[in-house]
Amino acid sequence: MEAGTSASSQSIEDLIEQKCDTKQLLLEFELQLLLDIMHKDGLVIAAKGINMDYVLLNLMKVYCDEGNLVFVMNATEHEEKYFIEKINDPNMHNNLNAASTSDNRGDMYLSGGIHFVSTRILVLDMLKKKIPIEKITGIIILRAHKILESCQESFVLRLYRQNNKTGFIKAFTNSAQSFTMGFGHVERIMRNIFVKELYIWPRFHSLIISSLKRNEPLVIELHVPISENLQKTQTYILELMNLTVKELKRINKSVELEEITTENCLTKKFHKILQSQLDLIWNQLSTRSRQLISDLKTLRHLIISMLYSDPISFYSLLLEYRKAEYARNNNWVLLKPAELLFSHVNSLIFTGDREFNPELCPKWSTLIEVLKVEIPQDIMKSNSVDNKILILCSDRKTCYQLNELLRNGPHHYLFFMALKKGISFKSLSDKFKNCGDLNIASPDETNQKNSSNKRKKLKGEVEKEEKESKDKEVDESENSEDIGEYKESYILTMSQSMIGDESITSTKEEESFVFEPFSQLENINITQLAQAAQAAPTIIIQTFKGAENYINLERTLDVINPNYIVMYHSNITAIREIEMYEAHREKDRKLLIYFLIHAGTVEEQSYLTAMRREKEAFEFLIETKSKMVVPEDQDGKTDSCLNLQNISTQIMEKSTRRGGREEEPKTQHIIVDMREFRSELPVLIHKRGIHLEPYVITVGDYILTPDICIERKSISDLIGSLKSGRLYQQCTQMSRYYSKPMLLIEFDQNKAFSWQNYSSNLEGYSFDQVQQKLLLLTIHFPKLRLIWSPNPYASAQLFEELKQNKEQPNIEYATSIGDEQDFNIIETKYNSGIYDFVRKLPGINSKNIDTFLRRVKNMEGALKLTEDELKDILGNTNDAKAFYMCLHGEHTQDDDTNAKKGKGKFKKGFKSK
């Protein structure tokens, strides 16, 4: 019996108790969640930060047996390593990749256990029958909010349910807001993953509240006020944002822009809101509207930089926006609040007659007081050793900033940044008189050498903002610097003299700072740091989410086991992960957290807005669950499931209901290049009932019939191929081997079917230049046909129509032609025109054409050859006879009927003109 498929609730609990140590690992709500998902397949939607790692670990432990075959999809490489290390079982496999041979993968599948495998490999192995699909125990899906109808994961689940009606499907996600975009989004996701149950776990769930409250950390919330100068600066930027939003709505009264408000512009998801609302009508927006949207992004970057970066960096950024070349194309610079902003910003770093005396970041003094006063006093009271202090911030640049701040002091750091940014001043304040001997660590040397390049880069980015106003979301606090120069964590040690020193309560200058680089920092990881216990407290400066993805913070907390955490920046996910960590820890000494936030600022408002939006998303999901109708066969375990039926079959059933019965259509086949499975088109072709044959082919991407070969190009691929000349070579090969070559130009389904939406992707080309190159391509290849498709759905429908009443493609022929050696022979040895002419003669094929062209100098020489000599050259009697009759046979007409039909025959003997 397969675990979880037909077991009763009692047997499931026994199985969990037998294989998992739930009493030690799982909280009450986690145990309930595990029981729910084990008892009935479904989709679990949890709040951000409510990590389901322990639930997933125990779920995998239940099925980690050689008698089961379970696949885990959408896991990152870091997550795979994390789960494998935690479970530590030989039946956990993660070495399935494209480099491994299909035979090796087949053997590993047969060995059972849990497999982490990419969806592309999974699709190919399922289509090639390398996986015993009917023997699969189940599939676990992470990040289920990404399972759209046209994605590879949906393809895997469709193939799985078509051939396996008993296995389980269990899906997990932490993104509730993703299900609020579009109509019926959660219902569509549930249909795509073939589940009927929806499990909702918001932060305000009673079980979660009670579970986390039993062992909650001690939190000291520090409201840090900002200076009067910063308050004025914030007011001016918010006025600019408000004016921009009003103007955008005024000139686009017919467009729904309810979500575009000043409040929402401050949230991290602002770019996704814009993208979802405006992508389909982007080509219809005026140039003025696009510029206003770009201005909103710029202003958000400004207000985030004001709070997150230092005053010098913020001042330098504003100087770039003030330049004439930027103001020429950006109207917000000419508004009255902008004029006040530019005139006021000097007061942030200058006093009097351009005396250099910048304000310190408000949180710096609070952070230093916490590290030098509050924490040492608590350490003295507890008499604990091996104390670790974790400072959490949002980005790498802030990590570097805090590292230099603690090591060298705020005045040294600001003076260095002024030199780096090229800020000119007449005199120095007394606080900066002793900043001549800088001791700034790497990457400073690199930064000094490249400071001018960076300013040029920023200037280029500023000028390019109009064209790139719809780029993917990036961390706005970092996008003006090269984040590759900064680390995502730094380690410092506090001098032992701090503890017990009564003078720490007094105000000190930065020379008294006692933070030093960790002596064993080189080539050390977090685990080694945790093991290297020291008497002096250790400070780790870490980002919320590193390059290794979301488990980074959770694993950092688990391995380092900090005694103190300083939340330098606010983040909902990080706060809840700390709550989860403390609830699992259950130690006598509670974790002490210092939460720093600017009260009454956009930082606090953005944090509250993010909480409100998530709460509204869960309320929407709860309401949707109470009203939505779930078909009985939605799980795909019966043949009547509509989502498993082909689109063509559904259309045929509708037509037969109207009258008449059609014959069962024959199974259609299409040869697909294996590299094409990275795109959405193969999924949608299969959904139309066409069987896919995945092979490595060098001519074309899709072979529909013996005559039709199609090369698919997205817009970005098309531009790149036109620039490199690769498209010319591909069209040459298609025209050489197929009588009906086609070039499919496919647009993005999320954008309007218009070139105007792709102006930023043309890489320096204008639309007219692209048209000219395509025109030259069709002139050079008369047989080539261009197909313009608005989206992959239209392409799949077109393929089905092109294949109607046509022969199936020849797999042996498609896989044997057009290899690199053949193409090199053509390009380097022979005239392409002569090669194409000879290739079309009877008896000449890809196997003997090279030998023929090498041994026969011209057609006059070919006429002199006997049939036996041709047999020796072409290597085949039939080919030799066909070629000989082509040259020496007489074409006569049998009758008028054959003449009309174009039929005739060769008569022996050559008839001279």
mmCIF file of N, CA, C and O in Angstrom, residues 270-334:
data_model
loop_
_atom_site.group_PDB
_atom_site.id
_atom_site.type_symbol
_atom_site.label_atom_id
_atom_site.label_comp_id
_atom_site.label_asym_id
_atom_site.label_seq_id
_atom_site.Cartn_x
_atom_site.Cartn_y
_atom_site.Cartn_z
ATOM 1 N N PHE A 270 5.741 46.988 -5.652
ATOM 2 C CA PHE A 270 5.205 48.031 -6.530
ATOM 3 C C PHE A 270 5.428 47.704 -8.005
ATOM 4 O O PHE A 270 4.539 47.880 -8.834
ATOM 5 N N HIS A 271 6.628 47.190 -8.346
ATOM 6 C CA HIS A 271 6.924 46.903 -9.743
ATOM 7 C C HIS A 271 6.014 45.806 -10.302
ATOM 8 O O HIS A 271 5.590 45.848 -11.451
ATOM 9 N N LYS A 272 5.721 44.795 -9.473
ATOM 10 C CA LYS A 272 4.852 43.709 -9.938
ATOM 11 C C LYS A 272 3.427 44.198 -10.145
ATOM 12 O O LYS A 272 2.733 43.746 -11.058
ATOM 13 N N ILE A 273 2.978 45.113 -9.289
ATOM 14 C CA ILE A 273 1.642 45.694 -9.475
ATOM 15 C C ILE A 273 1.577 46.433 -10.807
ATOM 16 O O ILE A 273 0.624 46.286 -11.582
ATOM 17 N N LEU A 274 2.599 47.233 -11.086
ATOM 18 C CA LEU A 274 2.655 47.959 -12.356
ATOM 19 C C LEU A 274 2.669 46.990 -13.538
ATOM 20 O O LEU A 274 1.947 47.169 -14.525
ATOM 21 N N GLN A 275 3.498 45.962 -13.442
ATOM 22 C CA GLN A 275 3.653 45.029 -14.547
ATOM 23 C C GLN A 275 2.350 44.306 -14.849
ATOM 24 O O GLN A 275 1.948 44.171 -16.002
ATOM 25 N N SER A 276 1.658 43.831 -13.805
ATOM 26 C CA SER A 276 0.420 43.084 -14.009
ATOM 27 C C SER A 276 -0.684 43.964 -14.592
ATOM 28 O O SER A 276 -1.538 43.478 -15.339
ATOM 29 N N GLN A 277 -0.682 45.251 -14.255
ATOM 30 C CA GLN A 277 -1.745 46.129 -14.708
ATOM 31 C C GLN A 277 -1.496 46.740 -16.082
ATOM 32 O O GLN A 277 -2.442 46.990 -16.830
ATOM 33 N N LEU A 278 -0.232 46.979 -16.415
ATOM 34 C CA LEU A 278 0.050 47.793 -17.597
ATOM 35 C C LEU A 278 0.714 47.039 -18.749
ATOM 36 O O LEU A 278 0.871 47.609 -19.821
ATOM 37 N N ASP A 279 1.106 45.806 -18.540
ATOM 38 C CA ASP A 279 1.797 45.080 -19.608
ATOM 39 C C ASP A 279 0.971 44.985 -20.879
ATOM 40 O O ASP A 279 1.469 45.219 -21.985
ATOM 41 N N LEU A 280 -0.303 44.619 -20.734
ATOM 42 C CA LEU A 280 -1.136 44.388 -21.912
ATOM 43 C C LEU A 280 -1.498 45.675 -22.644
ATOM 44 O O LEU A 280 -1.865 45.625 -23.826
ATOM 45 N N ILE A 281 -1.405 46.800 -21.965
ATOM 46 C CA ILE A 281 -1.760 48.073 -22.624
ATOM 47 C C ILE A 281 -0.559 49.000 -22.721
ATOM 48 O O ILE A 281 -0.722 50.188 -22.975
ATOM 49 N N TRP A 282 0.629 48.455 -22.528
ATOM 50 C CA TRP A 282 1.812 49.311 -22.517
ATOM 51 C C TRP A 282 1.985 50.052 -23.833
ATOM 52 O O TRP A 282 2.377 51.221 -23.864
ATOM 53 N N ASN A 283 1.692 49.394 -24.952
ATOM 54 C CA ASN A 283 1.849 50.038 -26.256
ATOM 55 C C ASN A 283 0.801 51.126 -26.487
ATOM 56 O O ASN A 283 0.967 51.972 -27.364
ATOM 57 N N GLN A 284 -0.281 51.117 -25.695
ATOM 58 C CA GLN A 284 -1.320 52.126 -25.859
ATOM 59 C C GLN A 284 -1.065 53.374 -25.007
ATOM 60 O O GLN A 284 -1.716 54.396 -25.192
ATOM 61 N N LEU A 285 -0.140 53.262 -24.062
ATOM 62 C CA LEU A 285 0.152 54.409 -23.208
ATOM 63 C C LEU A 285 0.964 55.451 -23.962
ATOM 64 O O LEU A 285 1.810 55.121 -24.792
ATOM 65 N N SER A 286 0.713 56.689 -23.635
ATOM 66 C CA SER A 286 1.460 57.772 -24.267
ATOM 67 C C SER A 286 2.875 57.825 -23.702
ATOM 68 O O SER A 286 3.181 57.252 -22.644
ATOM 69 N N THR A 287 3.741 58.523 -24.435
ATOM 70 C CA THR A 287 5.122 58.697 -23.960
ATOM 71 C C THR A 287 5.144 59.398 -22.615
ATOM 72 O O THR A 287 5.963 59.078 -21.736
ATOM 73 N N ARG A 288 4.237 60.323 -22.416
ATOM 74 C CA ARG A 288 4.135 61.052 -21.146
ATOM 75 C C ARG A 288 3.801 60.092 -19.993
ATOM 76 O O ARG A 288 4.398 60.169 -18.924
ATOM 77 N N SER A 289 2.874 59.147 -20.229
ATOM 78 C CA SER A 289 2.487 58.195 -19.190
ATOM 79 C C SER A 289 3.651 57.278 -18.826
ATOM 80 O O SER A 289 3.893 57.004 -17.642
ATOM 81 N N ARG A 290 4.374 56.827 -19.823
ATOM 82 C CA ARG A 290 5.516 55.942 -19.548
ATOM 83 C C ARG A 290 6.583 56.682 -18.740
ATOM 84 O O ARG A 290 7.215 56.104 -17.857
ATOM 85 N N GLN A 291 6.761 57.952 -19.063
ATOM 86 C CA GLN A 291 7.752 58.726 -18.333
ATOM 87 C C GLN A 291 7.337 58.930 -16.882
ATOM 88 O O GLN A 291 8.163 58.879 -15.962
ATOM 89 N N LEU A 292 6.043 59.107 -16.641
ATOM 90 C CA LEU A 292 5.552 59.274 -15.276
ATOM 91 C C LEU A 292 5.763 58.005 -14.456
ATOM 92 O O LEU A 292 6.106 58.064 -13.270
ATOM 93 N N ILE A 293 5.562 56.843 -15.093
ATOM 94 C CA ILE A 293 5.794 55.572 -14.400
ATOM 95 C C ILE A 293 7.268 55.426 -14.054
ATOM 96 O O ILE A 293 7.639 54.983 -12.956
ATOM 97 N N SER A 294 8.131 55.827 -14.988
ATOM 98 C CA SER A 294 9.565 55.799 -14.716
ATOM 99 C C SER A 294 9.921 56.753 -13.579
ATOM 100 O O SER A 294 10.761 56.437 -12.723
ATOM 101 N N ASP A 295 9.259 57.902 -13.536
ATOM 102 C CA ASP A 295 9.512 58.865 -12.466
ATOM 103 C C ASP A 295 9.130 58.300 -11.103
ATOM 104 O O ASP A 295 9.822 58.540 -10.105
ATOM 105 N N LEU A 296 8.035 57.544 -11.044
ATOM 106 C CA LEU A 296 7.618 56.945 -9.776
ATOM 107 C C LEU A 296 8.689 55.995 -9.241
ATOM 108 O O LEU A 296 8.971 55.952 -8.037
ATOM 109 N N LYS A 297 9.285 55.221 -10.127
ATOM 110 C CA LYS A 297 10.340 54.298 -9.702
ATOM 111 C C LYS A 297 11.566 55.068 -9.211
ATOM 112 O O LYS A 297 12.195 54.698 -8.211
ATOM 113 N N THR A 298 11.879 56.148 -9.911
ATOM 114 C CA THR A 298 13.022 56.961 -9.496
ATOM 115 C C THR A 298 12.790 57.582 -8.127
ATOM 116 O O THR A 298 13.679 57.581 -7.266
ATOM 117 N N LEU A 299 11.585 58.086 -7.906
ATOM 118 C CA LEU A 299 11.274 58.729 -6.631
ATOM 119 C C LEU A 299 11.258 57.712 -5.490
ATOM 120 O O LEU A 299 11.672 58.017 -4.363
ATOM 121 N N ARG A 300 10.783 56.505 -5.764
ATOM 122 C CA ARG A 300 10.828 55.466 -4.729
ATOM 123 C C ARG A 300 12.283 55.138 -4.374
ATOM 124 O O ARG A 300 12.629 54.948 -3.209
ATOM 125 N N HIS A 301 13.111 55.058 -5.387
ATOM 126 C CA HIS A 301 14.531 54.803 -5.142
ATOM 127 C C HIS A 301 15.135 55.919 -4.288
ATOM 128 O O HIS A 301 15.940 55.668 -3.380
ATOM 129 N N LEU A 302 14.715 57.143 -4.524
ATOM 130 C CA LEU A 302 15.233 58.278 -3.763
ATOM 131 C C LEU A 302 14.845 58.187 -2.287
ATOM 132 O O LEU A 302 15.681 58.364 -1.397
ATOM 133 N N ILE A 303 13.580 57.895 -2.028
ATOM 134 C CA ILE A 303 13.123 57.907 -0.640
ATOM 135 C C ILE A 303 13.663 56.711 0.137
ATOM 136 O O ILE A 303 13.910 56.801 1.342
ATOM 137 N N ILE A 304 13.886 55.591 -0.543
ATOM 138 C CA ILE A 304 14.511 54.436 0.112
ATOM 139 C C ILE A 304 15.980 54.733 0.393
ATOM 140 O O ILE A 304 16.507 54.411 1.464
ATOM 141 N N SER A 305 16.655 55.385 -0.555
ATOM 142 C CA SER A 305 18.064 55.730 -0.366
ATOM 143 C C SER A 305 18.243 56.728 0.766
ATOM 144 O O SER A 305 19.236 56.702 1.492
ATOM 145 N N MET A 306 17.283 57.621 0.922
ATOM 146 C CA MET A 306 17.366 58.615 1.984
ATOM 147 C C MET A 306 17.447 57.951 3.360
ATOM 148 O O MET A 306 18.187 58.394 4.244
ATOM 149 N N LEU A 307 16.697 56.853 3.548
ATOM 150 C CA LEU A 307 16.647 56.189 4.846
ATOM 151 C C LEU A 307 17.687 55.086 4.996
ATOM 152 O O LEU A 307 18.173 54.828 6.089
ATOM 153 N N TYR A 308 18.019 54.394 3.894
ATOM 154 C CA TYR A 308 18.872 53.211 3.991
ATOM 155 C C TYR A 308 20.340 53.502 3.744
ATOM 156 O O TYR A 308 21.201 52.812 4.267
ATOM 157 N N SER A 309 20.653 54.475 2.908
ATOM 158 C CA SER A 309 22.060 54.766 2.623
ATOM 159 C C SER A 309 22.535 55.915 3.508
ATOM 160 O O SER A 309 21.774 56.484 4.290
ATOM 161 N N ASP A 310 23.789 56.265 3.364
ATOM 162 C CA ASP A 310 24.344 57.359 4.165
ATOM 163 C C ASP A 310 24.065 58.706 3.495
ATOM 164 O O ASP A 310 23.743 58.761 2.305
ATOM 165 N N PRO A 311 24.188 59.832 4.214
ATOM 166 C CA PRO A 311 23.883 61.155 3.629
ATOM 167 C C PRO A 311 24.745 61.491 2.419
ATOM 168 O O PRO A 311 24.271 62.149 1.491
ATOM 169 N N ILE A 312 25.995 61.034 2.402
ATOM 170 C CA ILE A 312 26.879 61.360 1.280
ATOM 171 C C ILE A 312 26.383 60.693 -0.003
ATOM 172 O O ILE A 312 26.307 61.318 -1.067
ATOM 173 N N SER A 313 26.031 59.405 0.097
ATOM 174 C CA SER A 313 25.535 58.686 -1.083
ATOM 175 C C SER A 313 24.231 59.287 -1.582
ATOM 176 O O SER A 313 24.009 59.408 -2.790
ATOM 177 N N PHE A 314 23.355 59.673 -0.658
ATOM 178 C CA PHE A 314 22.083 60.271 -1.045
ATOM 179 C C PHE A 314 22.305 61.620 -1.724
ATOM 180 O O PHE A 314 21.689 61.925 -2.750
ATOM 181 N N TYR A 315 23.189 62.419 -1.180
ATOM 182 C CA TYR A 315 23.503 63.720 -1.778
ATOM 183 C C TYR A 315 24.105 63.546 -3.177
ATOM 184 O O TYR A 315 23.729 64.257 -4.121
ATOM 185 N N SER A 316 25.012 62.594 -3.315
ATOM 186 C CA SER A 316 25.636 62.338 -4.612
ATOM 187 C C SER A 316 24.611 61.881 -5.642
ATOM 188 O O SER A 316 24.664 62.273 -6.819
ATOM 189 N N LEU A 317 23.651 61.061 -5.211
ATOM 190 C CA LEU A 317 22.606 60.592 -6.119
ATOM 191 C C LEU A 317 21.734 61.742 -6.601
ATOM 192 O O LEU A 317 21.408 61.844 -7.795
ATOM 193 N N LEU A 318 21.370 62.637 -5.688
ATOM 194 C CA LEU A 318 20.549 63.787 -6.079
ATOM 195 C C LEU A 318 21.280 64.701 -7.053
ATOM 196 O O LEU A 318 20.676 65.295 -7.946
ATOM 197 N N LEU A 319 22.595 64.829 -6.899
ATOM 198 C CA LEU A 319 23.363 65.651 -7.838
ATOM 199 C C LEU A 319 23.272 65.107 -9.257
ATOM 200 O O LEU A 319 23.229 65.878 -10.225
ATOM 201 N N GLU A 320 23.246 63.786 -9.394
ATOM 202 C CA GLU A 320 23.131 63.186 -10.728
ATOM 203 C C GLU A 320 21.777 63.498 -11.352
ATOM 204 O O GLU A 320 21.671 63.780 -12.543
ATOM 205 N N TYR A 321 20.724 63.463 -10.529
ATOM 206 C CA TYR A 321 19.386 63.749 -11.046
ATOM 207 C C TYR A 321 19.208 65.233 -11.365
ATOM 208 O O TYR A 321 18.291 65.604 -12.101
ATOM 209 N N ARG A 322 20.056 66.060 -10.790
ATOM 210 C CA ARG A 322 19.917 67.502 -10.988
ATOM 211 C C ARG A 322 20.557 67.964 -12.284
ATOM 212 O O ARG A 322 20.347 69.101 -12.717
ATOM 213 N N LYS A 323 21.341 67.117 -12.930
ATOM 214 C CA LYS A 323 22.076 67.524 -14.130
ATOM 215 C C LYS A 323 21.118 67.791 -15.295
ATOM 216 O O LYS A 323 20.048 67.198 -15.391
ATOM 217 N N ALA A 324 21.555 68.647 -16.188
ATOM 218 C CA ALA A 324 20.685 69.108 -17.278
ATOM 219 C C ALA A 324 20.282 67.975 -18.210
ATOM 220 O O ALA A 324 19.140 67.915 -18.674
ATOM 221 N N GLU A 325 21.201 67.035 -18.477
ATOM 222 C CA GLU A 325 20.871 65.959 -19.420
ATOM 223 C C GLU A 325 19.773 65.047 -18.879
ATOM 224 O O GLU A 325 19.019 64.462 -19.658
ATOM 225 N N TYR A 326 19.691 64.922 -17.547
ATOM 226 C CA TYR A 326 18.590 64.130 -16.980
ATOM 227 C C TYR A 326 17.306 64.952 -16.920
ATOM 228 O O TYR A 326 16.226 64.458 -17.263
ATOM 229 N N ALA A 327 17.396 66.202 -16.500
ATOM 230 C CA ALA A 327 16.214 67.058 -16.360
ATOM 231 C C ALA A 327 15.536 67.313 -17.699
ATOM 232 O O ALA A 327 14.339 67.604 -17.756
ATOM 233 N N ARG A 328 16.282 67.169 -18.802
ATOM 234 C CA ARG A 328 15.725 67.429 -20.133
ATOM 235 C C ARG A 328 14.578 66.475 -20.461
ATOM 236 O O ARG A 328 13.647 66.821 -21.183
ATOM 237 N N ASN A 329 14.618 65.253 -19.938
ATOM 238 C CA ASN A 329 13.606 64.244 -20.277
ATOM 239 C C ASN A 329 12.763 63.812 -19.087
ATOM 240 O O ASN A 329 11.966 62.883 -19.205
ATOM 241 N N ASN A 330 12.928 64.448 -17.920
ATOM 242 C CA ASN A 330 12.192 64.041 -16.722
ATOM 243 C C ASN A 330 11.589 65.280 -16.073
ATOM 244 O O ASN A 330 12.298 66.106 -15.479
ATOM 245 N N ASN A 331 10.266 65.357 -16.174
ATOM 246 C CA ASN A 331 9.591 66.592 -15.765
ATOM 247 C C ASN A 331 9.526 66.774 -14.259
ATOM 248 O O ASN A 331 9.329 67.897 -13.780
ATOM 249 N N TRP A 332 9.659 65.705 -13.483
ATOM 250 C CA TRP A 332 9.539 65.861 -12.029
ATOM 251 C C TRP A 332 10.639 66.769 -11.479
ATOM 252 O O TRP A 332 10.443 67.427 -10.445
ATOM 253 N N VAL A 333 11.765 66.821 -12.164
ATOM 254 C CA VAL A 333 12.875 67.666 -11.717
ATOM 255 C C VAL A 333 12.491 69.141 -11.772
ATOM 256 O O VAL A 333 13.035 69.966 -11.031
ATOM 257 N N LEU A 334 11.534 69.493 -12.627
ATOM 258 C CA LEU A 334 11.157 70.896 -12.818
ATOM 259 C C LEU A 334 10.011 71.332 -11.911
ATOM 260 O O LEU A 334 9.620 72.502 -11.934
#
